[in-house]
Short mmCIF file of C-alpha atoms in Angstrom, two decimals:
data_model
loop_
_atom_site.label_atom_id
_atom_site.label_comp_id
_atom_site.label_asym_id
_atom_site.label_seq_id
_atom_site.Cartn_x
_atom_site.Cartn_y
_atom_site.Cartn_z
CA MET A 3 93.94 137.93 62.82
CA ASP A 4 91.73 136.58 65.15
CA LEU A 5 87.96 135.70 64.47
CA SER A 6 87.03 133.71 67.32
CA ARG A 7 85.03 136.36 68.80
CA PHE A 8 82.42 136.20 66.03
CA PRO A 9 79.99 133.74 66.10
CA ARG A 10 80.36 131.73 63.14
CA LEU A 11 78.10 128.49 61.96
CA PRO A 12 80.27 125.92 60.54
CA LEU A 13 79.14 124.65 57.21
CA LEU A 14 81.90 123.84 55.33
CA ASP A 15 85.12 121.18 55.39
CA LEU A 16 87.96 123.64 55.56
CA PRO A 17 90.47 123.93 54.44
CA SER A 18 88.87 123.39 50.38
CA PRO A 19 92.26 122.38 48.27
CA ILE A 20 94.33 124.17 46.33
CA GLU A 21 95.29 122.22 43.34
CA PRO A 22 97.13 122.45 40.09
CA LEU A 23 95.91 123.09 36.48
CA ASP A 24 97.71 120.78 34.71
CA GLY A 25 95.53 119.29 32.23
CA LEU A 26 95.01 123.08 31.54
CA ALA A 27 98.85 123.16 30.93
CA ARG A 28 99.37 120.41 28.87
CA HIS A 29 96.52 121.64 26.72
CA LEU A 30 97.69 125.27 26.31
CA GLY A 31 101.61 124.61 26.85
CA ASP A 32 103.31 127.78 25.73
CA GLY A 33 100.16 129.63 25.77
CA LEU A 34 100.36 129.70 29.41
CA ALA A 35 103.97 131.23 28.61
CA GLY A 36 105.37 129.93 31.80
CA VAL A 37 102.34 130.77 34.15
CA ARG A 38 101.39 128.06 36.52
CA LEU A 39 97.71 128.54 37.33
CA TRP A 40 95.97 127.24 40.69
CA VAL A 41 92.62 126.52 41.29
CA LYS A 42 91.48 126.88 45.11
CA ARG A 43 88.10 124.71 45.29
CA ASP A 44 85.81 126.53 47.03
CA ASP A 45 83.01 125.09 44.90
CA LEU A 46 83.22 122.00 46.94
CA ALA A 47 80.75 121.45 49.91
CA ARG A 48 79.06 118.82 51.77
CA PHE A 49 75.22 120.16 50.77
CA GLY A 50 73.75 122.30 48.80
CA LEU A 51 75.90 122.21 45.63
CA GLY A 52 79.00 124.55 47.26
CA GLY A 53 79.91 127.73 46.06
CA ASN A 54 81.41 130.88 47.80
CA LYS A 55 78.87 132.18 49.06
CA LEU A 56 79.05 129.61 52.19
CA ARG A 57 82.36 130.89 53.43
CA LYS A 58 79.86 134.27 54.21
CA LEU A 59 76.82 132.23 55.43
CA GLU A 60 79.28 130.89 57.87
CA TYR A 61 79.31 134.04 59.54
CA LEU A 62 76.03 134.96 58.43
CA LEU A 63 73.71 132.31 60.16
CA GLY A 64 75.86 132.62 63.25
CA ALA A 65 75.32 135.72 63.82
CA ALA A 66 71.31 135.14 63.28
CA ARG A 67 71.81 132.02 65.55
CA ALA A 68 73.32 134.14 68.33
CA GLU A 69 70.26 137.26 67.82
CA GLY A 70 68.04 134.00 68.26
CA ALA A 71 66.39 134.42 65.21
CA ASP A 72 64.46 131.25 63.58
CA THR A 73 63.81 133.23 59.84
CA VAL A 74 66.70 134.24 57.49
CA ILE A 75 65.71 136.42 54.35
CA THR A 76 67.55 137.62 51.65
CA VAL A 77 67.90 139.16 48.11
CA GLY A 78 69.51 138.20 44.47
CA ALA A 79 68.78 137.57 40.96
CA ILE A 80 66.30 134.35 40.00
CA GLN A 81 69.52 132.59 39.34
CA SER A 82 71.36 134.13 42.30
CA ASN A 83 73.67 131.43 44.06
CA HIS A 84 73.44 133.01 47.47
CA ALA A 85 69.64 132.54 47.24
CA ARG A 86 70.10 128.76 46.39
CA LEU A 87 72.86 128.38 49.15
CA THR A 88 71.03 130.46 51.71
CA ALA A 89 67.65 127.73 51.14
CA ALA A 90 70.04 125.17 51.62
CA ALA A 91 72.27 126.28 54.29
CA ALA A 92 68.59 127.57 56.18
CA ALA A 93 67.06 124.13 55.86
CA ARG A 94 70.26 122.48 57.05
CA THR A 95 70.45 124.54 60.01
CA GLY A 96 66.74 124.80 60.97
CA PHE A 97 66.20 128.36 59.58
CA ALA A 98 63.36 129.41 58.00
CA CYS A 99 63.82 130.98 54.83
CA GLU A 100 62.66 133.73 52.53
CA LEU A 101 63.64 134.95 49.09
CA PHE A 102 63.10 137.97 46.98
CA LEU A 103 64.22 137.54 43.58
CA THR A 104 64.41 139.78 41.00
CA ARG A 105 64.02 138.99 36.89
CA SER A 106 67.56 141.48 36.36
CA VAL A 107 68.91 139.73 33.36
CA PRO A 108 66.96 140.17 30.20
CA ARG A 109 66.11 136.48 29.64
CA THR A 110 62.40 134.49 29.88
CA ASP A 111 62.92 131.43 28.33
CA ASP A 112 61.93 128.58 30.36
CA ALA A 113 65.32 127.28 31.55
CA TYR A 114 66.47 130.84 32.97
CA ALA A 115 62.96 130.95 34.91
CA HIS A 116 62.57 127.46 36.18
CA ASN A 117 66.15 125.53 36.14
CA GLY A 118 69.15 125.53 37.79
CA ASN A 119 69.64 127.54 40.83
CA ARG A 120 65.54 128.49 40.56
CA LEU A 121 64.24 125.28 40.84
CA LEU A 122 66.58 123.91 43.79
CA ASP A 123 65.37 127.45 45.88
CA ASP A 124 62.24 125.72 46.04
CA LEU A 125 63.30 121.85 46.47
CA PHE A 126 65.06 123.87 49.80
CA GLY A 127 61.83 124.85 50.93
CA ALA A 128 62.56 128.62 50.38
CA THR A 129 59.53 130.97 50.41
CA VAL A 130 60.09 133.03 47.14
CA HIS A 131 59.01 136.33 45.61
CA GLU A 132 59.49 137.00 42.70
CA LEU A 133 60.10 140.87 41.53
CA ALA A 134 60.16 142.30 38.12
CA ALA A 135 63.39 144.21 37.06
CA GLY A 136 64.03 147.56 38.97
CA GLY A 137 62.05 146.27 42.10
CA ASP A 138 63.56 147.23 45.41
CA ALA A 139 64.20 144.17 46.51
CA LEU A 140 65.92 144.78 49.98
CA ALA A 141 63.42 147.27 50.71
CA LEU A 142 60.59 144.74 50.34
CA ALA A 143 62.72 141.97 52.18
CA GLU A 144 63.06 144.23 55.09
CA ARG A 145 59.23 145.17 55.09
CA ARG A 146 58.28 141.35 55.01
CA ALA A 147 60.65 140.56 57.92
CA ASP A 148 58.78 143.48 60.29
CA GLU A 149 55.64 141.72 58.92
CA LEU A 150 56.96 138.50 60.68
CA ARG A 151 58.51 140.46 63.58
CA ALA A 152 54.75 141.60 64.15
CA ALA A 153 53.62 138.19 64.11
CA GLY A 154 55.91 137.07 66.68
CA ARG A 155 59.09 135.69 64.65
CA ARG A 156 62.62 136.20 64.97
CA VAL A 157 64.10 137.45 61.54
CA TYR A 158 67.33 138.16 60.19
CA VAL A 159 67.99 139.75 56.75
CA PHE A 160 71.43 139.51 54.45
CA PRO A 161 71.92 141.77 51.76
CA SER A 162 72.83 140.59 48.21
CA GLY A 163 75.32 138.09 48.16
CA GLY A 164 75.41 137.83 51.90
CA SER A 165 78.45 141.07 51.27
CA SER A 166 77.60 142.63 54.52
CA PRO A 167 81.07 143.03 56.69
CA VAL A 168 79.77 140.04 58.82
CA GLY A 169 79.05 138.29 55.66
CA CYS A 170 82.78 139.57 54.56
CA LEU A 171 84.30 137.50 57.55
CA GLY A 172 84.40 134.46 55.97
CA TYR A 173 86.63 135.46 52.76
CA ALA A 174 88.66 137.54 54.96
CA ALA A 175 89.16 134.31 56.62
CA CYS A 176 90.24 132.48 53.75
CA ALA A 177 93.12 134.99 53.34
CA GLY A 178 94.70 133.59 56.09
CA GLU A 179 93.81 129.60 54.78
CA ILE A 180 95.44 130.65 51.35
CA PHE A 181 98.24 131.66 52.94
CA ALA A 182 98.96 128.61 55.29
CA GLN A 183 98.20 126.20 52.87
CA ALA A 184 100.71 128.28 50.05
CA ASP A 185 103.56 128.08 53.10
CA ALA A 186 102.72 124.47 53.45
CA MET A 187 103.01 123.53 49.68
CA GLY A 188 106.32 126.08 49.53
CA LEU A 189 103.99 127.88 46.96
CA SER A 190 104.68 131.99 46.50
CA LEU A 191 101.29 133.34 45.12
CA ASN A 192 101.84 136.24 42.68
CA GLN A 193 98.19 136.77 42.35
CA ILE A 194 94.68 135.61 44.03
CA ILE A 195 91.84 135.83 41.35
CA VAL A 196 88.15 136.36 42.49
CA PRO A 197 84.82 137.45 40.21
CA ASN A 198 83.24 140.46 41.61
CA GLY A 199 79.61 140.69 41.57
CA SER A 200 78.03 141.94 44.86
CA CYS A 201 81.65 143.15 46.10
CA GLY A 202 82.12 141.27 48.96
CA THR A 203 84.57 138.00 47.87
CA HIS A 204 87.26 140.65 47.07
CA ALA A 205 86.28 142.89 49.74
CA GLY A 206 86.56 140.05 52.54
CA LEU A 207 89.99 138.67 50.96
CA ALA A 208 91.24 142.54 50.95
CA ALA A 209 90.82 143.15 54.16
CA GLY A 210 91.60 139.59 55.26
CA LEU A 211 95.01 140.34 53.52
CA ARG A 212 95.73 143.72 55.24
CA ALA A 213 94.65 142.65 58.50
CA ASP A 214 97.43 139.54 58.16
CA GLY A 215 99.98 141.95 57.16
CA HIS A 216 99.76 140.72 53.37
CA ASP A 217 99.64 143.45 50.44
CA PRO A 218 95.62 143.77 49.46
CA ARG A 219 96.65 144.32 45.90
CA LEU A 220 97.59 140.42 46.19
CA ALA A 221 93.76 140.06 45.18
CA LYS A 222 92.83 140.85 41.90
CA SER A 223 88.50 140.70 40.70
CA TYR A 224 86.85 140.72 37.33
CA ALA A 225 83.67 143.06 37.33
CA VAL A 226 80.77 140.75 36.38
CA LEU A 227 77.85 143.27 37.48
CA GLU A 228 78.86 146.46 37.92
CA THR A 229 81.47 148.67 35.61
CA GLY A 230 84.99 148.42 36.95
CA GLU A 231 85.25 151.78 38.81
CA ARG A 232 81.62 151.56 40.33
CA ALA A 233 83.15 147.84 41.46
CA GLY A 234 85.94 149.41 42.58
CA ALA A 235 84.64 151.81 45.06
CA ILE A 236 82.01 149.68 46.51
CA THR A 237 84.27 147.39 46.91
CA LEU A 238 86.89 149.73 48.98
CA ASP A 239 83.67 150.53 51.02
CA LYS A 240 82.95 147.13 52.00
CA ALA A 241 86.69 146.18 52.68
CA ASN A 242 86.84 149.09 55.04
CA ALA A 243 83.49 148.61 56.67
CA THR A 244 84.96 144.96 57.22
CA LEU A 245 87.91 146.25 58.64
CA ALA A 246 86.36 148.35 60.91
CA ILE A 247 85.31 145.43 62.75
CA LEU A 248 88.19 143.00 62.27
CA ALA A 249 90.60 144.95 62.61
CA PRO A 250 89.80 148.84 63.77
CA GLY A 251 92.21 151.14 62.97
CA LEU A 252 93.57 149.76 59.33
CA THR A 253 91.84 150.96 56.18
CA LEU A 254 92.26 150.34 52.74
CA THR A 255 92.42 153.02 49.90
CA SER A 256 91.62 152.66 46.44
CA ASP A 257 94.96 151.96 44.61
CA ASP A 258 94.88 148.60 47.23
CA ILE A 259 91.74 147.56 45.05
CA VAL A 260 92.77 145.71 41.81
CA ILE A 261 89.90 144.82 39.65
CA ASP A 262 89.11 144.84 35.66
CA GLY A 263 85.84 145.66 34.06
CA ALA A 264 86.95 144.61 30.63
CA HIS A 265 85.55 141.12 30.89
CA ARG A 266 81.57 141.68 32.19
CA GLY A 267 80.39 141.87 28.67
CA PRO A 268 77.01 144.07 28.04
CA GLY A 269 76.34 143.26 31.53
CA TYR A 270 75.25 141.14 34.30
CA GLY A 271 73.86 137.41 33.39
CA ILE A 272 74.52 138.71 29.76
CA PRO A 273 77.03 135.74 27.84
CA THR A 274 80.26 136.68 26.54
CA ALA A 275 82.31 134.69 24.10
CA GLY A 276 85.02 134.75 26.02
CA MET A 277 82.90 133.14 29.12
CA LEU A 278 81.84 130.54 26.69
CA GLU A 279 85.89 129.49 25.73
CA ALA A 280 86.34 129.35 29.37
CA VAL A 281 83.64 127.06 30.08
CA ARG A 282 84.80 124.73 27.48
CA LEU A 283 88.06 124.65 27.92
CA LEU A 284 87.75 124.38 31.77
CA ALA A 285 85.63 121.55 31.52
CA ARG A 286 87.19 120.05 28.49
CA THR A 287 91.02 119.78 30.27
CA GLU A 288 90.19 119.60 33.47
CA GLY A 289 86.66 118.33 34.11
CA LEU A 290 86.18 121.26 36.78
CA LEU A 291 82.82 123.35 35.90
CA LEU A 292 83.07 127.19 35.51
CA ASP A 293 79.45 129.17 36.03
CA PRO A 294 78.33 131.56 32.84
CA VAL A 295 77.54 134.37 35.47
CA TYR A 296 80.88 134.75 37.61
CA SER A 297 83.70 132.25 37.39
CA GLY A 298 83.47 131.73 33.34
CA LYS A 299 83.56 135.48 33.08
CA ALA A 300 86.22 136.23 35.72
CA PHE A 301 88.50 132.93 34.09
CA ALA A 302 88.36 134.15 30.92
CA GLY A 303 89.68 137.72 32.28
CA LEU A 304 92.70 135.73 33.36
CA LEU A 305 93.14 133.78 30.58
CA HIS A 306 93.40 137.21 28.59
CA ASP A 307 95.78 138.62 30.84
CA VAL A 308 97.93 135.16 30.74
CA ARG A 309 98.35 135.03 27.07
CA GLY A 310 98.76 138.98 26.97
CA GLY A 311 101.83 138.70 29.28
CA LEU A 312 100.54 140.40 32.40
CA TYR A 313 102.34 137.61 34.67
CA PRO A 314 106.60 136.52 34.33
CA SER A 315 107.16 132.85 33.45
CA GLY A 316 107.24 130.60 36.57
CA ALA A 317 104.33 133.48 38.37
CA ASN A 318 101.76 131.21 40.39
CA VAL A 319 98.55 132.86 39.92
CA LEU A 320 95.96 131.06 41.97
CA PHE A 321 92.20 131.36 41.15
CA VAL A 322 89.58 131.05 43.64
CA MET A 323 86.75 128.13 42.32
CA THR A 324 83.55 129.90 43.69
CA GLY A 325 80.89 127.67 42.39
CA GLY A 326 77.61 128.37 40.64
CA VAL A 327 77.39 125.39 38.87
CA PRO A 328 73.35 125.03 38.73
CA GLY A 329 73.95 128.59 36.67
CA LEU A 330 75.05 126.39 33.85
CA PHE A 331 71.51 124.86 33.68
CA ALA A 332 69.77 128.09 32.79
CA TYR A 333 72.01 128.41 29.92
CA PRO A 334 71.32 125.41 27.73
CA ASP A 335 70.87 127.13 24.29
CA VAL A 336 74.25 129.18 24.71
CA LEU A 337 76.16 126.33 26.24
CA THR A 338 75.57 124.30 23.26
CA GLY A 339 75.86 127.03 20.66
CA GLN A 340 72.03 126.82 19.64
CA VAL A 341 71.96 130.73 20.21
CA GLU A 342 74.66 133.32 18.66
CA GLN A 343 76.84 134.49 20.84
CA THR A 344 77.57 138.05 22.22
CA THR A 345 81.13 138.90 20.54
CA ALA A 346 81.90 140.57 23.44
CA PRO A 347 85.32 139.62 25.33
#
């Protein structure tokens, strides 16, 4: 798998480390049924508080630079990690940045509206446009791009999560990185786990696994935005669109995309009891921080499956830590138990 022909703007110190969750194993003991859990630290970065979106932004900003863009525009929810890291990476690499953020989560409290990622968007100097729920952010972003182009600017627009075929290349590359590390560690992986929001992380991994000659079903995700069925269809489309530019002639089918939709709860950004347990458990046994929207729900799903005997004793399961730490500060009432938790998984 050769990605050297695609423009890339380096933002990360790669490879990100793979570490065992020994503290969690000591705490849960027989509760892990002999399954060995590992984390790939994609939450680590030199700037912006890190996260998986930086892998996508390396290729998105590389394409923007190659096209001579001076401005980047993207879309997301009010607490979008992708928007925050787009703003941070734009500041670091000299692009102007505009964000179109939708109030897509039914929360109106001050912490959600103004803290966490939303606070950082402003600190990183992005121009922010806030939209009511249901607004077509991407259409408005494209309209704004046309206005700026008419004024002489060169604009590149990213979709939600940076999950275009170009953005997905970041996790296609990550698939090769994971296997190079695993081989060096003498580690045979039974599963690679990620959260699934805008579908690009899973799509990129699946495309990269297929392009590198591995079984794409090694990648599994837990849906946190769409239902499992809808996330599966979108992920398959994005994975095949990525393969179309990465390895023309290779394709995936729906059987190659493994997604669990049972831990999404009532909807995107709405807390669940399982998420809260997962966030607290990893914090108190490893000092590691999951976020309440993406990785918290995905790790809750992983714990549920391990406890339910999905993996045999001796299996090695790798959880990709996708970051999102600023999102914790948008949910202080939930995390400290000041409000009632939902009883969903």
